[in-house]
CSV table of C-alpha atoms in Angstrom, one decimal:
chain,number,residue,atom,x,y,z
A,1231,UNK,CA,77.2,-4.3,53.2
A,1232,UNK,CA,78.2,-7.6,54.5
A,1233,UNK,CA,81.0,-9.9,53.1
A,1234,UNK,CA,78.8,-12.6,51.7
A,1235,UNK,CA,76.4,-10.0,49.9
A,1236,UNK,CA,79.5,-8.3,48.1
A,1237,UNK,CA,80.7,-11.5,47.2
A,1238,UNK,CA,77.3,-12.4,45.7
A,1239,UNK,CA,76.9,-9.0,43.8
A,1240,UNK,CA,80.4,-9.4,42.5
A,1241,UNK,CA,79.8,-12.8,41.0
A,1242,UNK,CA,76.4,-11.4,39.5
A,1243,UNK,CA,78.3,-8.5,38.0
A,1244,UNK,CA,81.2,-10.8,36.6
A,1245,UNK,CA,78.5,-13.4,35.0
A,1246,UNK,CA,76.1,-10.9,33.4
A,1247,UNK,CA,73.4,-11.0,35.4
A,1248,UNK,CA,73.5,-7.1,36.5
A,1249,UNK,CA,73.4,-4.7,33.5
A,1250,UNK,CA,75.1,-1.5,33.4
A,1251,UNK,CA,73.2,1.3,31.5
A,1252,UNK,CA,71.1,-1.4,29.8
A,1253,UNK,CA,74.0,-3.2,28.7
A,1254,UNK,CA,75.1,-6.7,30.2
A,1255,UNK,CA,78.4,-6.6,32.4
A,1256,UNK,CA,81.6,-8.5,30.6
A,1257,UNK,CA,81.6,-12.0,31.1
A,1258,UNK,CA,84.5,-13.6,33.5
A,1259,UNK,CA,87.6,-15.1,31.8
A,1260,UNK,CA,87.8,-18.8,31.6
A,1261,UNK,CA,88.2,-20.8,34.7
A,1262,UNK,CA,91.6,-22.4,35.3
A,1263,UNK,CA,90.1,-25.5,36.0
A,1264,UNK,CA,92.3,-25.9,39.0
A,1265,UNK,CA,90.9,-28.0,42.4
A,1266,UNK,CA,90.2,-24.7,43.7
A,1267,UNK,CA,87.7,-23.4,41.0
A,1268,UNK,CA,84.0,-23.6,41.8
A,1269,UNK,CA,81.3,-23.0,39.4
A,1270,UNK,CA,78.8,-19.9,40.0
A,1271,UNK,CA,75.6,-21.1,40.5
A,1272,UNK,CA,73.2,-20.0,37.7
A,1273,UNK,CA,69.7,-18.6,37.9
A,1274,UNK,CA,66.7,-21.0,38.2
A,1275,UNK,CA,65.2,-20.0,35.0
A,1276,UNK,CA,68.1,-21.3,33.0
A,1277,UNK,CA,67.7,-24.9,31.9
A,1278,UNK,CA,69.3,-26.7,28.7
A,1279,UNK,CA,67.6,-26.2,25.8
A,1280,UNK,CA,65.8,-23.3,26.2
A,1281,UNK,CA,64.5,-21.2,23.4
A,1282,UNK,CA,64.2,-17.5,23.4
A,1283,UNK,CA,61.4,-16.2,21.4
A,1284,UNK,CA,62.0,-12.9,19.8
A,1285,UNK,CA,58.8,-10.3,19.4
A,1286,UNK,CA,57.6,-9.2,16.5
A,1287,UNK,CA,59.1,-5.4,15.3
A,1288,UNK,CA,55.8,-4.8,13.6
A,1289,UNK,CA,52.8,-4.9,15.7
A,1290,UNK,CA,50.1,-4.2,13.3
A,1291,UNK,CA,51.1,-6.7,10.8
A,1292,UNK,CA,53.6,-9.4,10.6
A,1293,UNK,CA,56.4,-8.4,8.3
A,1294,UNK,CA,56.2,-11.6,6.5
A,1295,UNK,CA,52.7,-11.2,5.1
A,1296,UNK,CA,52.5,-11.3,1.4
A,1297,UNK,CA,50.8,-7.7,1.4
A,1298,UNK,CA,54.0,-6.1,2.8
A,1299,UNK,CA,56.5,-4.8,0.4
A,1300,UNK,CA,59.3,-3.4,3.0
A,1301,UNK,CA,60.9,-4.6,6.0
A,1302,UNK,CA,60.7,-1.6,7.6
A,1303,UNK,CA,57.1,-0.3,6.1
A,1304,UNK,CA,54.0,-2.5,6.7
A,1305,UNK,CA,51.3,-2.2,4.4
A,1306,UNK,CA,50.2,-2.9,0.9
A,1307,UNK,CA,51.5,-2.2,-2.4
A,1308,UNK,CA,50.3,0.9,-3.8
A,1309,UNK,CA,50.4,1.7,-7.6
A,1310,UNK,CA,53.0,4.2,-6.9
A,1311,UNK,CA,55.4,1.9,-6.1
A,1312,UNK,CA,55.3,-0.1,-9.3
A,1313,UNK,CA,57.4,0.7,-12.2
A,1314,UNK,CA,55.6,2.7,-14.8
A,1315,UNK,CA,56.6,3.6,-18.6
A,1316,UNK,CA,59.5,5.7,-18.9
A,1317,UNK,CA,61.1,4.5,-15.6
A,1318,UNK,CA,63.9,2.4,-17.3
A,1319,UNK,CA,66.1,5.5,-18.1
A,1320,UNK,CA,65.4,7.0,-14.6
A,1321,UNK,CA,66.4,3.6,-13.0
A,1322,UNK,CA,69.7,3.7,-15.3
A,1323,UNK,CA,70.6,7.0,-13.8
A,1324,UNK,CA,69.8,6.1,-10.2
A,1325,UNK,CA,66.8,8.4,-9.8
A,1326,UNK,CA,64.1,5.5,-9.4
A,1327,UNK,CA,65.3,2.6,-7.1
A,1328,UNK,CA,64.4,-0.5,-8.9
A,1329,UNK,CA,62.1,-2.8,-7.9
A,1330,UNK,CA,64.4,-6.2,-7.8
A,1331,UNK,CA,66.8,-4.2,-5.2
A,1332,UNK,CA,63.9,-3.3,-2.8
A,1333,UNK,CA,64.0,-5.4,0.3
A,1334,UNK,CA,61.0,-7.6,0.0
A,1335,UNK,CA,59.3,-9.0,2.8
A,1336,UNK,CA,60.3,-12.8,3.9
A,1337,UNK,CA,59.8,-14.8,6.7
A,1338,UNK,CA,62.0,-14.7,9.6
A,1339,UNK,CA,64.7,-17.2,10.9
A,1340,UNK,CA,63.3,-20.0,12.3
A,1341,UNK,CA,66.3,-21.1,14.1
A,1342,UNK,CA,66.2,-24.7,13.8
A,1343,UNK,CA,69.8,-25.3,13.6
A,1344,UNK,CA,70.8,-22.5,16.2
A,1345,UNK,CA,72.5,-23.4,19.4
A,1346,UNK,CA,70.3,-23.3,22.7
A,1347,UNK,CA,71.3,-22.6,26.4
A,1348,UNK,CA,73.6,-24.8,28.0
A,1349,UNK,CA,74.0,-23.7,31.4
A,1350,UNK,CA,76.9,-25.3,33.5
A,1351,UNK,CA,74.5,-26.4,36.1
A,1352,UNK,CA,74.7,-30.3,35.9
A,1353,UNK,CA,74.6,-32.6,38.9
A,1354,UNK,CA,77.4,-34.2,37.4
A,1355,UNK,CA,79.8,-30.9,37.7
A,1356,UNK,CA,78.5,-30.5,41.2
A,1357,UNK,CA,79.5,-34.2,42.5
A,1358,UNK,CA,83.1,-34.1,41.0
A,1359,UNK,CA,83.6,-30.5,42.4
A,1360,UNK,CA,82.5,-32.3,45.8
A,1361,UNK,CA,84.6,-35.0,45.9
A,1362,UNK,CA,81.7,-37.5,45.3
A,1363,UNK,CA,83.1,-39.5,42.4
A,1364,UNK,CA,85.1,-42.4,43.4
A,1365,UNK,CA,87.7,-42.0,40.5
A,1366,UNK,CA,90.6,-39.8,39.1
A,1367,UNK,CA,92.5,-38.9,36.2
A,1368,UNK,CA,95.4,-41.4,35.8
A,1369,UNK,CA,97.9,-39.2,33.8
A,1370,UNK,CA,100.8,-42.2,33.7
A,1371,UNK,CA,99.6,-44.0,30.9
A,1372,UNK,CA,100.3,-43.3,27.2
A,1373,UNK,CA,96.6,-41.7,27.2
A,1374,UNK,CA,94.1,-40.5,29.7
A,1375,UNK,CA,92.2,-42.8,31.6
A,1376,UNK,CA,90.3,-42.8,34.6
A,1377,UNK,CA,91.5,-44.6,37.8
A,1378,UNK,CA,88.6,-46.0,39.6
A,1379,UNK,CA,89.0,-46.5,43.6
A,1380,UNK,CA,86.6,-49.1,43.9
A,1381,UNK,CA,85.7,-52.2,41.6
A,1382,UNK,CA,83.1,-51.4,38.8
A,1383,UNK,CA,81.4,-54.6,39.9
A,1384,UNK,CA,80.4,-52.9,43.0
A,1385,UNK,CA,79.4,-49.5,41.7
A,1386,UNK,CA,75.6,-48.7,41.9
A,1387,UNK,CA,74.8,-48.3,38.4
A,1388,UNK,CA,71.2,-46.6,39.4
A,1389,UNK,CA,73.2,-43.7,40.8
A,1390,UNK,CA,76.4,-43.3,38.7
A,1391,UNK,CA,75.1,-44.2,35.4
A,1392,UNK,CA,72.3,-41.3,34.9
A,1393,UNK,CA,74.9,-38.9,36.9
A,1394,UNK,CA,77.5,-39.5,33.9
A,1395,UNK,CA,75.1,-39.3,31.2
A,1396,UNK,CA,74.1,-35.7,32.9
A,1397,UNK,CA,77.5,-34.8,32.5
A,1398,UNK,CA,77.6,-35.5,28.6
A,1399,UNK,CA,76.5,-31.9,27.6
A,1400,UNK,CA,79.5,-30.7,29.6
A,1401,UNK,CA,82.2,-28.7,27.1
A,1402,UNK,CA,84.7,-27.9,29.9
A,1403,UNK,CA,87.5,-30.2,30.7
A,1404,UNK,CA,87.9,-32.1,32.9
A,1405,UNK,CA,84.2,-32.6,33.1
A,1406,UNK,CA,83.6,-33.5,29.4
A,1407,UNK,CA,86.4,-36.2,29.8
A,1408,UNK,CA,85.3,-37.9,32.7
A,1409,UNK,CA,81.8,-38.2,32.0
A,1410,UNK,CA,82.4,-39.4,28.5
A,1411,UNK,CA,85.1,-42.0,29.4
A,1412,UNK,CA,82.8,-42.9,32.6
A,1413,UNK,CA,80.3,-43.8,30.4
A,1414,UNK,CA,82.4,-46.2,28.4
A,1415,UNK,CA,83.8,-47.8,31.3
A,1416,UNK,CA,80.4,-48.1,32.9
A,1417,UNK,CA,79.1,-50.0,30.0
A,1418,UNK,CA,81.8,-52.1,29.2
A,1419,UNK,CA,81.4,-53.6,32.5
A,1420,UNK,CA,77.8,-53.7,32.8
A,1421,UNK,CA,77.0,-57.4,32.8
A,1422,UNK,CA,73.4,-57.0,33.0
A,1423,UNK,CA,73.3,-53.7,35.3
A,1424,UNK,CA,73.0,-51.2,32.4
A,1425,UNK,CA,69.0,-52.6,31.5
A,1426,UNK,CA,67.2,-51.7,34.3
A,1427,UNK,CA,68.6,-48.1,34.4
A,1428,UNK,CA,67.4,-47.1,30.7
A,1429,UNK,CA,64.5,-45.1,32.2
A,1430,UNK,CA,66.6,-42.8,34.3
A,1431,UNK,CA,69.0,-42.0,31.1
A,1432,UNK,CA,66.0,-40.5,28.8
A,1433,UNK,CA,65.9,-37.0,30.7
A,1434,UNK,CA,69.9,-36.6,30.5
A,1435,UNK,CA,70.0,-37.7,26.4
A,1436,UNK,CA,67.2,-35.6,25.8
A,1437,UNK,CA,68.8,-32.4,27.5
A,1438,UNK,CA,72.2,-33.1,25.9
A,1439,UNK,CA,70.4,-33.5,22.3
A,1440,UNK,CA,68.0,-30.4,23.0
A,1441,UNK,CA,71.2,-27.8,23.4
A,1442,UNK,CA,71.4,-28.1,19.5
A,1443,UNK,CA,75.1,-28.1,19.8
A,1444,UNK,CA,76.7,-30.2,17.3
A,1445,UNK,CA,79.7,-31.4,19.3
A,1446,UNK,CA,77.5,-32.4,22.1
A,1447,UNK,CA,75.1,-34.3,19.8
A,1448,UNK,CA,77.9,-35.9,18.2
A,1449,UNK,CA,79.1,-37.0,21.3
A,1450,UNK,CA,75.5,-38.2,22.5
A,1451,UNK,CA,74.7,-40.1,19.3
A,1452,UNK,CA,78.3,-42.1,19.6
A,1453,UNK,CA,77.6,-43.3,23.3
A,1454,UNK,CA,73.7,-43.9,22.4
A,1455,UNK,CA,75.4,-46.6,19.4
A,1456,UNK,CA,77.6,-48.0,22.6
A,1457,UNK,CA,74.5,-48.1,25.0
A,1458,UNK,CA,72.5,-50.4,22.4
A,1459,UNK,CA,75.5,-52.8,21.8
A,1460,UNK,CA,76.6,-53.1,25.2
A,1461,UNK,CA,74.1,-55.6,26.2
A,1462,UNK,CA,71.0,-57.3,24.8
A,1463,UNK,CA,67.3,-55.9,24.9
A,1464,UNK,CA,68.4,-52.0,25.4
A,1465,UNK,CA,67.6,-51.5,21.8
A,1466,UNK,CA,64.0,-52.8,22.4
A,1467,UNK,CA,63.5,-50.7,25.9
A,1468,UNK,CA,64.3,-47.7,23.9
A,1469,UNK,CA,61.5,-48.0,21.5
A,1470,UNK,CA,59.0,-46.6,23.8
A,1471,UNK,CA,61.3,-43.5,24.3
A,1472,UNK,CA,61.6,-42.7,20.4
A,1473,UNK,CA,59.4,-40.0,20.7
A,1474,UNK,CA,61.9,-38.1,23.3
A,1475,UNK,CA,64.9,-39.1,21.4
A,1476,UNK,CA,64.4,-39.1,17.5
A,1477,UNK,CA,63.0,-35.2,17.0
A,1478,UNK,CA,66.5,-33.8,17.1
A,1479,UNK,CA,67.8,-36.5,14.9
A,1480,UNK,CA,65.2,-35.7,12.3
A,1481,UNK,CA,66.4,-31.9,12.4
A,1482,UNK,CA,70.2,-33.0,11.6
A,1483,UNK,CA,69.0,-35.8,9.4
A,1484,UNK,CA,70.2,-34.3,6.2
A,1485,UNK,CA,73.2,-32.4,7.8
A,1486,UNK,CA,75.9,-33.6,5.4
A,1487,UNK,CA,78.6,-32.2,3.4
A,1488,UNK,CA,78.5,-32.7,-0.4
A,1489,UNK,CA,82.3,-32.6,-1.4
A,1490,UNK,CA,81.7,-34.1,-4.6
A,1491,UNK,CA,84.1,-36.7,-5.8
A,1492,UNK,CA,87.0,-35.4,-3.2
A,1493,UNK,CA,87.8,-37.6,0.1
A,1494,UNK,CA,87.0,-36.8,3.2
A,1495,UNK,CA,89.7,-37.4,5.5
A,1496,UNK,CA,88.0,-36.6,8.7
A,1497,UNK,CA,85.5,-39.4,8.4
A,1498,UNK,CA,87.1,-41.1,11.8
A,1499,UNK,CA,86.4,-38.2,13.3
A,1500,UNK,CA,82.9,-38.6,13.1
A,1501,UNK,CA,81.9,-34.9,12.8
A,1502,UNK,CA,79.1,-35.3,10.1
A,1503,UNK,CA,75.8,-35.4,11.8
A,1504,UNK,CA,73.8,-36.5,8.8
A,1505,UNK,CA,76.0,-39.8,8.5
A,1506,UNK,CA,76.3,-40.4,12.6
A,1507,UNK,CA,72.2,-40.1,12.6
A,1508,UNK,CA,71.7,-42.3,10.1
A,1509,UNK,CA,74.1,-44.9,11.5
A,1510,UNK,CA,72.4,-44.4,15.1
A,1511,UNK,CA,69.1,-45.2,13.2
A,1512,UNK,CA,70.5,-48.0,11.8
A,1513,UNK,CA,71.6,-49.6,14.8
A,1514,UNK,CA,68.4,-48.4,16.4
A,1515,UNK,CA,66.3,-50.6,14.1
A,1516,UNK,CA,68.6,-53.6,14.0
A,1517,UNK,CA,68.8,-54.2,17.7
A,1518,UNK,CA,65.2,-52.9,18.5
A,1519,UNK,CA,62.8,-55.7,17.5
A,1520,UNK,CA,59.8,-55.8,15.1
A,1521,UNK,CA,58.5,-52.4,16.2
A,1522,UNK,CA,61.6,-50.6,15.9
A,1523,UNK,CA,61.1,-49.4,12.2
A,1524,UNK,CA,57.4,-48.3,12.3
A,1525,UNK,CA,58.2,-46.2,15.2
A,1526,UNK,CA,61.3,-44.6,13.4
A,1527,UNK,CA,59.4,-44.1,10.4
A,1528,UNK,CA,56.8,-42.3,12.6
A,1529,UNK,CA,59.3,-39.9,13.6
A,1530,UNK,CA,61.4,-39.5,10.6
A,1531,UNK,CA,59.3,-40.1,7.5
A,1532,UNK,CA,62.5,-39.8,5.4
A,1533,UNK,CA,64.0,-42.9,6.9
A,1534,UNK,CA,64.4,-46.2,5.0
A,1535,UNK,CA,65.1,-49.7,6.4
A,1536,UNK,CA,68.4,-51.0,6.7
A,1537,UNK,CA,67.4,-54.6,7.5
A,1538,UNK,CA,67.6,-56.8,4.7
A,1539,UNK,CA,64.6,-58.8,4.2
């Protein structure tokens, strides 16, 4: 076996692509994040937000049908399955199982809030590993910031801004920090260059939202607020793309924490997705023009206008 074939086989084994006796192989430990690390390529069949459909256990009749009584037994309820006269004493002695303790049929979990696949195959990660990004992390300041090698006024927004938005679904550092901080720096120095790039940003933003990872969704919504507020007319240019952006917001519209009369000291961290979604929708409505509210209402029927008329 050649050295290249052996190396590729070891990489597949390490990342669980090869199974041993029907069981997946153990995954590699986290990378050291050094400059010598390279992300192992993932199969092309993996894409962000992929939903895995689980086959039904019962082929004859779905086990959530009203005619089912047990999860493990499919069929209608027969007379012997009902409690009869004189079974009260037997139930107390444990001879006859009570009907209330039987596992009744119910629908399977829909998985609407379940995190979906988020493979490390972003173009931003590849460009950073190849050294194509004209920046570096500046560790000399009181907090981490980016040291750009070129002036932001000379940066090609049509290439770099979608590239950085593609990296917002990264969860490993330094990819996550560079992507988020790079977007903030580019939006601050936009000066009319962000508006023409809006159509190229929809697919990366949609991929980040489709992962259904709360940390990624929270970061994406905060960047959307900054995107709308950085220049004029951006809010109106996003209105035709509400059908791609708002469905995930509708899922987490009511994802709030009821703490009664207590105080939430973590409000500044913006971890409550329900409040963050509401703030994003209000910014969309206020900056989206006359057609913003009716389009938001079409995708999120429970939304109420925040504009005082």
